[in-house]
Amino acid sequence: MRSWKAAILAGVVAFAAAGSTFAADVKIGFLVKQPEEPWFQDEWKFADQAAKEKGFTLVKIGAEDGEKVQSAIDNLAAQGAQGFIICTPDVKLGPGIVAKAAANDLKVMTVDDRLVGADGKPLEDVVHMGISATKIGETVGQAIAEEIKKRGWDMKDVGAIRVSYDQLPTAVDRVEGAIAALKAAGFPAENIYDAPQAKTDTEAALNAATTVLNKNANVKHWVAFGLNDEAVLGAVRATESVGIAAENVIGVGIGGAESAINEFKKPTPTGFFGTVIISPKRHGYETALNMYEWIANGKEPEKLTLTAGALALRDTYEAVRKDLGIE
Ligand code: FCA
């Protein structure tokens, strides 16, 4: 009798164990396109926080090109991971990433940059968390327009550097948002100069912006916007290198990570006037947590989440960061 009951009990326990995944068995990959960028460091930091809280394993991988993405996915599968979150180096890798994840039986979610199909349209079936790019761009444009007015500049004497990376849809949405707001404030469209960057880092932006400045040496004042803080910092460095004074420059970035903060901490203000702070906590912690819930408890995340941003200037960034829980 006793052994009969024990056998049933053992069976029940075994059944329960098979039906749910223990936290310690969960392994999640977090792939980012530019691991050296502070934004991505912060995303990883907050994803780590989720891993620690829930007790799963997080595997952080820098995947700077398509080949690295492919091998990272194979690698994760070989290690027994059940899913991964990715900010892809190229959104056009979309169908390949989805196929590779499916072949390896891995759940996939994207963060920041949304995958597109062969037709250039977003892959709407893939769970994604991105920023409200157009709206955040508009905030950038409004902040620049307000500061132009505050400084009493005549808009016809102002040039705008659009640091661009048009192969990335979120980058286009961000700069076009900024342009829409500038135009709405009366900024002349013909004063906007495109500065296409070869990569999304500060150096590439500096090179792109320098070309624009050299071609338009007669312009009195400059404003700059782009995909992220690195883009705008590049443009600001370019104005400095050609000898334009900081009080003649208004750059507003997007991000709010270390690169922007360091700029605000400089004793004298530079042309880097502000940034729209976005939340690496939501993009790192929340995505990792969502992936965990999906794997461990079968709870599929929302297909699309767009996060907001908050404008921060030299004298307000500390408070804004605190509000966002990202001190
Ligand atoms: C893109 C940019 C990053 C960051 C992120 C939210 O991936 O390249 O700098 O702005 O979106």
mmCIF file of C-alpha atoms and ligand atoms in Angstrom:
data_model
loop_
_atom_site.group_PDB
_atom_site.id
_atom_site.type_symbol
_atom_site.label_atom_id
_atom_site.label_comp_id
_atom_site.label_asym_id
_atom_site.label_seq_id
_atom_site.Cartn_x
_atom_site.Cartn_y
_atom_site.Cartn_z
ATOM 1 C CA MET A 1 0.000 0.000 0.000
ATOM 2 C CA ARG A 2 2.710 2.403 1.041
ATOM 3 C CA SER A 3 4.845 1.769 -2.071
ATOM 4 C CA TRP A 4 1.772 2.073 -4.257
ATOM 5 C CA LYS A 5 1.073 5.563 -2.889
ATOM 6 C CA ALA A 6 4.731 6.484 -3.151
ATOM 7 C CA ALA A 7 4.759 5.435 -6.791
ATOM 8 C CA ILE A 8 1.791 7.682 -7.572
ATOM 9 C CA LEU A 9 3.352 10.557 -5.686
ATOM 10 C CA ALA A 10 6.614 10.136 -7.568
ATOM 11 C CA GLY A 11 4.681 10.142 -10.821
ATOM 12 C CA VAL A 12 2.883 13.359 -9.909
ATOM 13 C CA VAL A 13 6.156 15.047 -9.012
ATOM 14 C CA ALA A 14 7.788 13.938 -12.271
ATOM 15 C CA PHE A 15 4.778 15.163 -14.247
ATOM 16 C CA ALA A 16 4.847 18.577 -12.581
ATOM 17 C CA ALA A 17 8.560 18.930 -13.259
ATOM 18 C CA ALA A 18 8.125 18.145 -16.934
ATOM 19 C CA GLY A 19 5.276 20.630 -17.297
ATOM 20 C CA SER A 20 7.098 23.767 -16.187
ATOM 21 C CA THR A 21 10.574 25.117 -16.743
ATOM 22 C CA PHE A 22 12.609 25.882 -13.678
ATOM 23 C CA ALA A 23 14.262 29.292 -13.626
ATOM 24 C CA ALA A 24 17.701 27.740 -13.346
ATOM 25 C CA ASP A 25 17.131 25.914 -16.638
ATOM 26 C CA VAL A 26 16.218 29.053 -18.521
ATOM 27 C CA LYS A 27 18.933 30.519 -20.698
ATOM 28 C CA ILE A 28 18.327 33.681 -22.703
ATOM 29 C CA GLY A 29 20.617 35.325 -25.246
ATOM 30 C CA PHE A 30 20.861 39.129 -25.577
ATOM 31 C CA LEU A 31 22.497 40.109 -28.861
ATOM 32 C CA VAL A 32 23.387 43.709 -29.630
ATOM 33 C CA LYS A 33 24.787 45.273 -32.773
ATOM 34 C CA GLN A 34 27.181 47.709 -31.081
ATOM 35 C CA PRO A 35 28.341 46.396 -27.709
ATOM 36 C CA GLU A 36 30.731 49.320 -27.092
ATOM 37 C CA GLU A 37 27.912 51.901 -27.233
ATOM 38 C CA PRO A 38 26.816 53.004 -23.730
ATOM 39 C CA TRP A 39 23.138 52.540 -24.594
ATOM 40 C CA PHE A 40 23.716 48.836 -25.236
ATOM 41 C CA GLN A 41 25.891 48.480 -22.147
ATOM 42 C CA ASP A 42 22.986 49.863 -20.165
ATOM 43 C CA GLU A 43 20.504 47.514 -21.830
ATOM 44 C CA TRP A 44 22.693 44.593 -20.837
ATOM 45 C CA LYS A 45 23.062 45.921 -17.315
ATOM 46 C CA PHE A 46 19.310 46.035 -16.824
ATOM 47 C CA ALA A 47 18.810 42.637 -18.509
ATOM 48 C CA ASP A 48 21.330 41.240 -16.024
ATOM 49 C CA GLN A 49 19.212 42.672 -13.255
ATOM 50 C CA ALA A 50 16.200 40.703 -14.503
ATOM 51 C CA ALA A 51 18.317 37.527 -14.744
ATOM 52 C CA LYS A 52 19.490 37.948 -11.189
ATOM 53 C CA GLU A 53 15.995 38.578 -9.886
ATOM 54 C CA LYS A 54 14.427 35.608 -11.647
ATOM 55 C CA GLY A 55 17.383 33.264 -11.472
ATOM 56 C CA PHE A 56 17.829 32.578 -15.191
ATOM 57 C CA THR A 57 21.063 32.721 -17.192
ATOM 58 C CA LEU A 58 21.681 35.643 -19.537
ATOM 59 C CA VAL A 59 24.167 35.244 -22.371
ATOM 60 C CA LYS A 60 25.339 38.603 -23.698
ATOM 61 C CA ILE A 61 26.697 38.575 -27.219
ATOM 62 C CA GLY A 62 28.029 41.369 -29.412
ATOM 63 C CA ALA A 63 26.836 40.669 -32.952
ATOM 64 C CA GLU A 64 28.214 43.358 -35.240
ATOM 65 C CA ASP A 65 27.419 41.707 -38.564
ATOM 66 C CA GLY A 66 25.214 39.074 -40.157
ATOM 67 C CA GLU A 67 27.733 36.273 -39.819
ATOM 68 C CA LYS A 68 28.139 36.889 -36.113
ATOM 69 C CA VAL A 69 24.375 36.875 -35.693
ATOM 70 C CA GLN A 70 24.082 33.492 -37.415
ATOM 71 C CA SER A 71 26.845 31.857 -35.398
ATOM 72 C CA ALA A 72 25.577 33.396 -32.157
ATOM 73 C CA ILE A 73 22.144 31.853 -32.702
ATOM 74 C CA ASP A 74 23.659 28.405 -33.416
ATOM 75 C CA ASN A 75 25.813 28.792 -30.377
ATOM 76 C CA LEU A 76 22.909 29.671 -28.121
ATOM 77 C CA ALA A 77 20.990 26.626 -29.323
ATOM 78 C CA ALA A 78 24.006 24.391 -28.698
ATOM 79 C CA GLN A 79 24.209 25.770 -25.145
ATOM 80 C CA GLY A 80 20.596 24.868 -24.506
ATOM 81 C CA ALA A 81 19.104 28.370 -24.607
ATOM 82 C CA GLN A 82 15.370 28.647 -25.208
ATOM 83 C CA GLY A 83 15.220 32.164 -26.645
ATOM 84 C CA PHE A 84 16.988 35.410 -27.414
ATOM 85 C CA ILE A 85 16.494 39.142 -27.689
ATOM 86 C CA ILE A 86 18.287 40.950 -30.479
ATOM 87 C CA CYS A 87 19.127 44.435 -31.701
ATOM 88 C CA THR A 88 20.259 43.448 -35.163
ATOM 89 C CA PRO A 89 23.206 44.981 -37.020
ATOM 90 C CA ASP A 90 21.019 45.162 -40.129
ATOM 91 C CA VAL A 91 17.220 45.091 -40.165
ATOM 92 C CA LYS A 92 17.260 43.363 -43.564
ATOM 93 C CA LEU A 93 18.586 40.222 -41.878
ATOM 94 C CA GLY A 94 15.002 39.823 -40.613
ATOM 95 C CA PRO A 95 13.798 36.751 -42.495
ATOM 96 C CA GLY A 96 17.152 34.987 -41.964
ATOM 97 C CA ILE A 97 17.069 35.603 -38.215
ATOM 98 C CA VAL A 98 13.496 34.378 -37.922
ATOM 99 C CA ALA A 99 14.288 31.229 -39.953
ATOM 100 C CA LYS A 100 17.399 30.466 -37.950
ATOM 101 C CA ALA A 101 15.572 30.921 -34.648
ATOM 102 C CA ALA A 102 12.781 28.617 -35.810
ATOM 103 C CA ALA A 103 15.228 25.975 -37.061
ATOM 104 C CA ASN A 104 16.853 25.980 -33.621
ATOM 105 C CA ASP A 105 13.540 26.076 -31.772
ATOM 106 C CA LEU A 106 14.407 29.386 -30.102
ATOM 107 C CA LYS A 107 11.957 32.121 -29.226
ATOM 108 C CA VAL A 108 12.955 35.495 -30.627
ATOM 109 C CA MET A 109 12.180 39.089 -29.687
ATOM 110 C CA THR A 110 13.688 42.242 -31.138
ATOM 111 C CA VAL A 111 14.638 45.411 -29.329
ATOM 112 C CA ASP A 112 15.342 48.947 -30.660
ATOM 113 C CA ASP A 113 15.622 48.083 -34.361
ATOM 114 C CA ARG A 114 12.673 46.286 -35.937
ATOM 115 C CA LEU A 115 13.286 43.548 -38.498
ATOM 116 C CA VAL A 116 11.984 44.051 -42.022
ATOM 117 C CA GLY A 117 11.058 41.564 -44.729
ATOM 118 C CA ALA A 118 12.212 41.472 -48.352
ATOM 119 C CA ASP A 119 9.594 44.149 -49.134
ATOM 120 C CA GLY A 120 11.060 46.512 -46.521
ATOM 121 C CA LYS A 121 7.966 46.245 -44.320
ATOM 122 C CA PRO A 122 8.305 45.392 -40.615
ATOM 123 C CA LEU A 123 7.952 41.729 -39.648
ATOM 124 C CA GLU A 124 4.870 42.278 -37.532
ATOM 125 C CA ASP A 125 4.751 38.740 -36.165
ATOM 126 C CA VAL A 126 8.019 39.186 -34.335
ATOM 127 C CA VAL A 127 7.659 40.562 -30.808
ATOM 128 C CA HIS A 128 9.313 43.977 -30.683
ATOM 129 C CA MET A 129 10.108 46.757 -28.246
ATOM 130 C CA GLY A 130 11.220 50.006 -29.821
ATOM 131 C CA ILE A 131 11.083 53.705 -29.100
ATOM 132 C CA SER A 132 8.293 56.015 -30.315
ATOM 133 C CA ALA A 133 10.713 57.262 -32.931
ATOM 134 C CA THR A 134 8.662 59.966 -34.662
ATOM 135 C CA LYS A 135 7.390 61.446 -31.423
ATOM 136 C CA ILE A 136 10.825 61.459 -29.852
ATOM 137 C CA GLY A 137 12.220 63.080 -33.002
ATOM 138 C CA GLU A 138 9.545 65.765 -32.712
ATOM 139 C CA THR A 139 10.628 66.436 -29.138
ATOM 140 C CA VAL A 140 14.177 66.935 -30.439
ATOM 141 C CA GLY A 141 12.977 69.357 -33.126
ATOM 142 C CA GLN A 142 10.820 71.320 -30.681
ATOM 143 C CA ALA A 143 13.659 71.645 -28.201
ATOM 144 C CA ILE A 144 15.957 72.973 -30.938
ATOM 145 C CA ALA A 145 13.323 75.408 -32.249
ATOM 146 C CA GLU A 146 12.655 76.763 -28.764
ATOM 147 C CA GLU A 147 16.328 77.306 -28.106
ATOM 148 C CA ILE A 148 16.796 79.038 -31.472
ATOM 149 C CA LYS A 149 14.087 81.482 -30.449
ATOM 150 C CA LYS A 150 15.519 81.895 -26.973
ATOM 151 C CA ARG A 151 18.902 82.804 -28.413
ATOM 152 C CA GLY A 152 17.210 85.306 -30.708
ATOM 153 C CA TRP A 153 18.607 83.799 -33.915
ATOM 154 C CA ASP A 154 17.000 84.580 -37.237
ATOM 155 C CA MET A 155 16.033 81.172 -38.683
ATOM 156 C CA LYS A 156 17.309 82.147 -42.101
ATOM 157 C CA ASP A 157 20.829 82.377 -40.626
ATOM 158 C CA VAL A 158 20.675 78.882 -39.159
ATOM 159 C CA GLY A 159 21.841 75.675 -40.830
ATOM 160 C CA ALA A 160 20.599 72.282 -39.657
ATOM 161 C CA ILE A 161 22.709 69.151 -39.874
ATOM 162 C CA ARG A 162 20.593 66.052 -40.363
ATOM 163 C CA VAL A 163 23.010 63.296 -39.400
ATOM 164 C CA SER A 164 21.403 60.416 -41.224
ATOM 165 C CA TYR A 165 21.490 56.651 -41.425
ATOM 166 C CA ASP A 166 18.620 56.065 -43.799
ATOM 167 C CA GLN A 167 18.949 52.284 -44.097
ATOM 168 C CA LEU A 168 17.523 52.054 -40.576
ATOM 169 C CA PRO A 169 13.782 52.854 -40.425
ATOM 170 C CA THR A 170 13.821 54.063 -36.805
ATOM 171 C CA ALA A 171 16.630 56.463 -37.729
ATOM 172 C CA VAL A 172 14.550 57.923 -40.557
ATOM 173 C CA ASP A 173 11.510 58.276 -38.299
ATOM 174 C CA ARG A 174 13.579 60.063 -35.657
ATOM 175 C CA VAL A 175 15.180 62.633 -37.960
ATOM 176 C CA GLU A 176 11.994 63.179 -39.937
ATOM 177 C CA GLY A 177 10.159 63.819 -36.671
ATOM 178 C CA ALA A 178 12.744 66.449 -35.802
ATOM 179 C CA ILE A 179 12.430 68.042 -39.234
ATOM 180 C CA ALA A 180 8.619 68.129 -39.024
ATOM 181 C CA ALA A 181 8.795 69.979 -35.699
ATOM 182 C CA LEU A 182 11.426 72.404 -36.969
ATOM 183 C CA LYS A 183 9.387 73.199 -40.061
ATOM 184 C CA ALA A 184 6.260 73.663 -37.953
ATOM 185 C CA ALA A 185 8.215 76.247 -35.963
ATOM 186 C CA GLY A 186 9.100 78.101 -39.147
ATOM 187 C CA PHE A 187 12.509 76.624 -39.934
ATOM 188 C CA PRO A 188 13.318 76.932 -43.662
ATOM 189 C CA ALA A 189 13.515 73.498 -45.316
ATOM 190 C CA GLU A 190 16.314 74.647 -47.636
ATOM 191 C CA ASN A 191 18.606 75.204 -44.644
ATOM 192 C CA ILE A 192 18.578 71.510 -43.729
ATOM 193 C CA TYR A 193 21.676 69.631 -44.884
ATOM 194 C CA ASP A 194 21.917 65.868 -45.014
ATOM 195 C CA ALA A 195 25.035 64.331 -43.460
ATOM 196 C CA PRO A 196 24.888 60.586 -44.154
ATOM 197 C CA GLN A 197 26.998 58.579 -41.729
ATOM 198 C CA ALA A 198 28.642 55.315 -42.796
ATOM 199 C CA LYS A 199 28.204 53.780 -39.333
ATOM 200 C CA THR A 200 26.153 54.775 -36.321
ATOM 201 C CA ASP A 201 29.022 56.002 -34.183
ATOM 202 C CA THR A 202 30.490 59.370 -33.241
ATOM 203 C CA GLU A 203 33.423 59.189 -35.612
ATOM 204 C CA ALA A 204 31.279 58.478 -38.654
ATOM 205 C CA ALA A 205 28.980 61.355 -37.679
ATOM 206 C CA LEU A 206 31.927 63.686 -37.220
ATOM 207 C CA ASN A 207 33.157 62.883 -40.726
ATOM 208 C CA ALA A 208 29.719 63.318 -42.262
ATOM 209 C CA ALA A 209 29.068 66.622 -40.478
ATOM 210 C CA THR A 210 32.505 68.025 -41.320
ATOM 211 C CA THR A 211 31.712 67.719 -45.026
ATOM 212 C CA VAL A 212 28.513 69.723 -44.545
ATOM 213 C CA LEU A 213 30.261 72.421 -42.508
ATOM 214 C CA ASN A 214 33.071 72.801 -45.028
ATOM 215 C CA LYS A 215 30.617 73.156 -47.885
ATOM 216 C CA ASN A 216 28.618 75.828 -46.047
ATOM 217 C CA ALA A 217 31.265 77.908 -44.333
ATOM 218 C CA ASN A 218 29.133 81.073 -44.532
ATOM 219 C CA VAL A 219 26.346 79.814 -42.267
ATOM 220 C CA LYS A 220 26.185 81.755 -38.987
ATOM 221 C CA HIS A 221 24.591 79.312 -36.558
ATOM 222 C CA TRP A 222 24.185 75.552 -36.593
ATOM 223 C CA VAL A 223 21.771 73.042 -35.119
ATOM 224 C CA ALA A 224 22.165 69.266 -35.271
ATOM 225 C CA PHE A 225 20.058 66.160 -34.756
ATOM 226 C CA GLY A 226 20.308 62.479 -35.660
ATOM 227 C CA LEU A 227 19.598 58.896 -34.672
ATOM 228 C CA ASN A 228 21.227 59.006 -31.263
ATOM 229 C CA ASP A 229 23.587 60.917 -28.980
ATOM 230 C CA GLU A 230 26.628 59.600 -30.838
ATOM 231 C CA ALA A 231 25.363 61.121 -34.102
ATOM 232 C CA VAL A 232 24.823 64.526 -32.522
ATOM 233 C CA LEU A 233 28.076 64.404 -30.576
ATOM 234 C CA GLY A 234 29.866 63.752 -33.862
ATOM 235 C CA ALA A 235 28.246 66.833 -35.380
ATOM 236 C CA VAL A 236 29.121 68.916 -32.313
ATOM 237 C CA ARG A 237 32.755 67.721 -32.425
ATOM 238 C CA ALA A 238 32.794 68.692 -36.112
ATOM 239 C CA THR A 239 31.657 72.260 -35.328
ATOM 240 C CA GLU A 240 34.398 72.493 -32.693
ATOM 241 C CA SER A 241 37.046 71.221 -35.075
ATOM 242 C CA VAL A 242 36.230 73.879 -37.676
ATOM 243 C CA GLY A 243 36.275 76.567 -34.980
ATOM 244 C CA ILE A 244 32.580 77.359 -34.493
ATOM 245 C CA ALA A 245 31.899 78.635 -30.951
ATOM 246 C CA ALA A 246 29.652 76.548 -28.691
ATOM 247 C CA GLU A 247 27.155 79.400 -28.317
ATOM 248 C CA ASN A 248 26.497 79.145 -32.063
ATOM 249 C CA VAL A 249 25.581 75.475 -31.915
ATOM 250 C CA ILE A 250 22.497 73.625 -30.647
ATOM 251 C CA GLY A 251 22.702 69.852 -30.821
ATOM 252 C CA VAL A 252 19.994 67.654 -29.328
ATOM 253 C CA GLY A 253 20.533 63.907 -29.203
ATOM 254 C CA ILE A 254 18.525 60.816 -28.321
ATOM 255 C CA GLY A 255 19.623 58.313 -25.693
ATOM 256 C CA GLY A 256 20.826 59.850 -22.475
ATOM 257 C CA ALA A 257 23.444 57.239 -21.651
ATOM 258 C CA GLU A 258 27.020 57.892 -20.609
ATOM 259 C CA SER A 259 28.079 59.709 -23.784
ATOM 260 C CA ALA A 260 25.477 62.420 -23.188
ATOM 261 C CA ILE A 261 25.956 62.585 -19.449
ATOM 262 C CA ASN A 262 29.708 63.074 -19.790
ATOM 263 C CA GLU A 263 29.007 65.997 -22.073
ATOM 264 C CA PHE A 264 26.683 67.620 -19.528
ATOM 265 C CA LYS A 265 29.306 67.167 -16.831
ATOM 266 C CA LYS A 266 31.873 69.273 -18.666
ATOM 267 C CA PRO A 267 32.489 72.535 -16.783
ATOM 268 C CA THR A 268 31.626 74.758 -19.759
ATOM 269 C CA PRO A 269 28.587 74.017 -21.920
ATOM 270 C CA THR A 270 29.350 72.601 -25.357
ATOM 271 C CA GLY A 271 27.153 72.659 -28.459
ATOM 272 C CA PHE A 272 25.523 69.494 -27.128
ATOM 273 C CA PHE A 273 22.500 71.258 -25.722
ATOM 274 C CA GLY A 274 20.254 68.378 -24.729
ATOM 275 C CA THR A 275 19.124 64.829 -25.254
ATOM 276 C CA VAL A 276 15.846 62.964 -25.203
ATOM 277 C CA ILE A 277 16.446 60.311 -22.591
ATOM 278 C CA ILE A 278 15.019 56.928 -23.475
ATOM 279 C CA SER A 279 14.798 53.989 -21.099
ATOM 280 C CA PRO A 280 17.459 51.277 -21.215
ATOM 281 C CA LYS A 281 15.664 49.833 -18.205
ATOM 282 C CA ARG A 282 12.526 49.116 -20.178
ATOM 283 C CA HIS A 283 14.492 47.928 -23.210
ATOM 284 C CA GLY A 284 16.839 45.720 -21.156
ATOM 285 C CA TYR A 285 15.044 44.667 -17.993
ATOM 286 C CA GLU A 286 11.552 44.452 -19.411
ATOM 287 C CA THR A 287 12.467 42.600 -22.622
ATOM 288 C CA ALA A 288 14.498 40.059 -20.640
ATOM 289 C CA LEU A 289 11.688 39.606 -18.156
ATOM 290 C CA ASN A 290 9.143 39.227 -20.953
ATOM 291 C CA MET A 291 11.280 36.587 -22.648
ATOM 292 C CA TYR A 292 11.635 34.775 -19.343
ATOM 293 C CA GLU A 293 7.864 34.757 -18.766
ATOM 294 C CA TRP A 294 7.357 33.484 -22.293
ATOM 295 C CA ILE A 295 9.780 30.596 -21.832
ATOM 296 C CA ALA A 296 9.005 29.681 -18.243
ATOM 297 C CA ASN A 297 5.273 30.302 -18.116
ATOM 298 C CA GLY A 298 4.146 30.332 -21.732
ATOM 299 C CA LYS A 299 3.087 33.971 -21.452
ATOM 300 C CA GLU A 300 3.623 35.511 -24.862
ATOM 301 C CA PRO A 301 4.603 39.206 -24.767
ATOM 302 C CA GLU A 302 2.739 42.001 -26.543
ATOM 303 C CA LYS A 303 3.665 42.048 -30.222
ATOM 304 C CA LEU A 304 4.637 45.703 -30.213
ATOM 305 C CA THR A 305 5.678 48.026 -27.396
ATOM 306 C CA LEU A 306 6.832 51.567 -28.091
ATOM 307 C CA THR A 307 8.511 53.435 -25.266
ATOM 308 C CA ALA A 308 8.588 57.162 -24.612
ATOM 309 C CA GLY A 309 11.395 59.642 -24.074
ATOM 310 C CA ALA A 310 11.909 62.718 -21.919
ATOM 311 C CA LEU A 311 13.901 65.794 -22.824
ATOM 312 C CA ALA A 312 16.878 66.524 -20.596
ATOM 313 C CA LEU A 313 19.247 69.473 -20.560
ATOM 314 C CA ARG A 314 22.458 70.136 -18.681
ATOM 315 C CA ASP A 315 20.641 71.280 -15.583
ATOM 316 C CA THR A 316 17.747 68.813 -15.644
ATOM 317 C CA TYR A 317 19.233 65.471 -16.682
ATOM 318 C CA GLU A 318 19.773 64.186 -13.154
ATOM 319 C CA ALA A 319 16.130 64.674 -12.227
ATOM 320 C CA VAL A 320 14.905 63.186 -15.512
ATOM 321 C CA ARG A 321 17.069 60.093 -15.051
ATOM 322 C CA LYS A 322 15.772 59.660 -11.546
ATOM 323 C CA ASP A 323 12.192 59.854 -12.780
ATOM 324 C CA LEU A 324 12.921 57.124 -15.315
ATOM 325 C CA GLY A 325 14.529 54.920 -12.659
ATOM 326 C CA ILE A 326 17.871 54.861 -14.454
ATOM 327 C CA GLU A 327 20.213 56.663 -12.080
HETATM 328 C C1 FCA B 1 19.090 52.218 -32.264
HETATM 329 C C2 FCA B 1 20.278 53.107 -32.116
HETATM 330 C C3 FCA B 1 20.771 53.121 -30.671
HETATM 331 C C4 FCA B 1 19.608 53.419 -29.736
HETATM 332 C C5 FCA B 1 18.483 52.446 -29.942
HETATM 333 C C6 FCA B 1 17.292 52.732 -29.086
HETATM 334 O O1 FCA B 1 19.484 50.886 -32.158
HETATM 335 O O2 FCA B 1 21.334 52.697 -32.963
HETATM 336 O O3 FCA B 1 21.771 54.075 -30.517
HETATM 337 O O4 FCA B 1 19.154 54.729 -29.978
HETATM 338 O O5 FCA B 1 18.083 52.486 -31.307
#
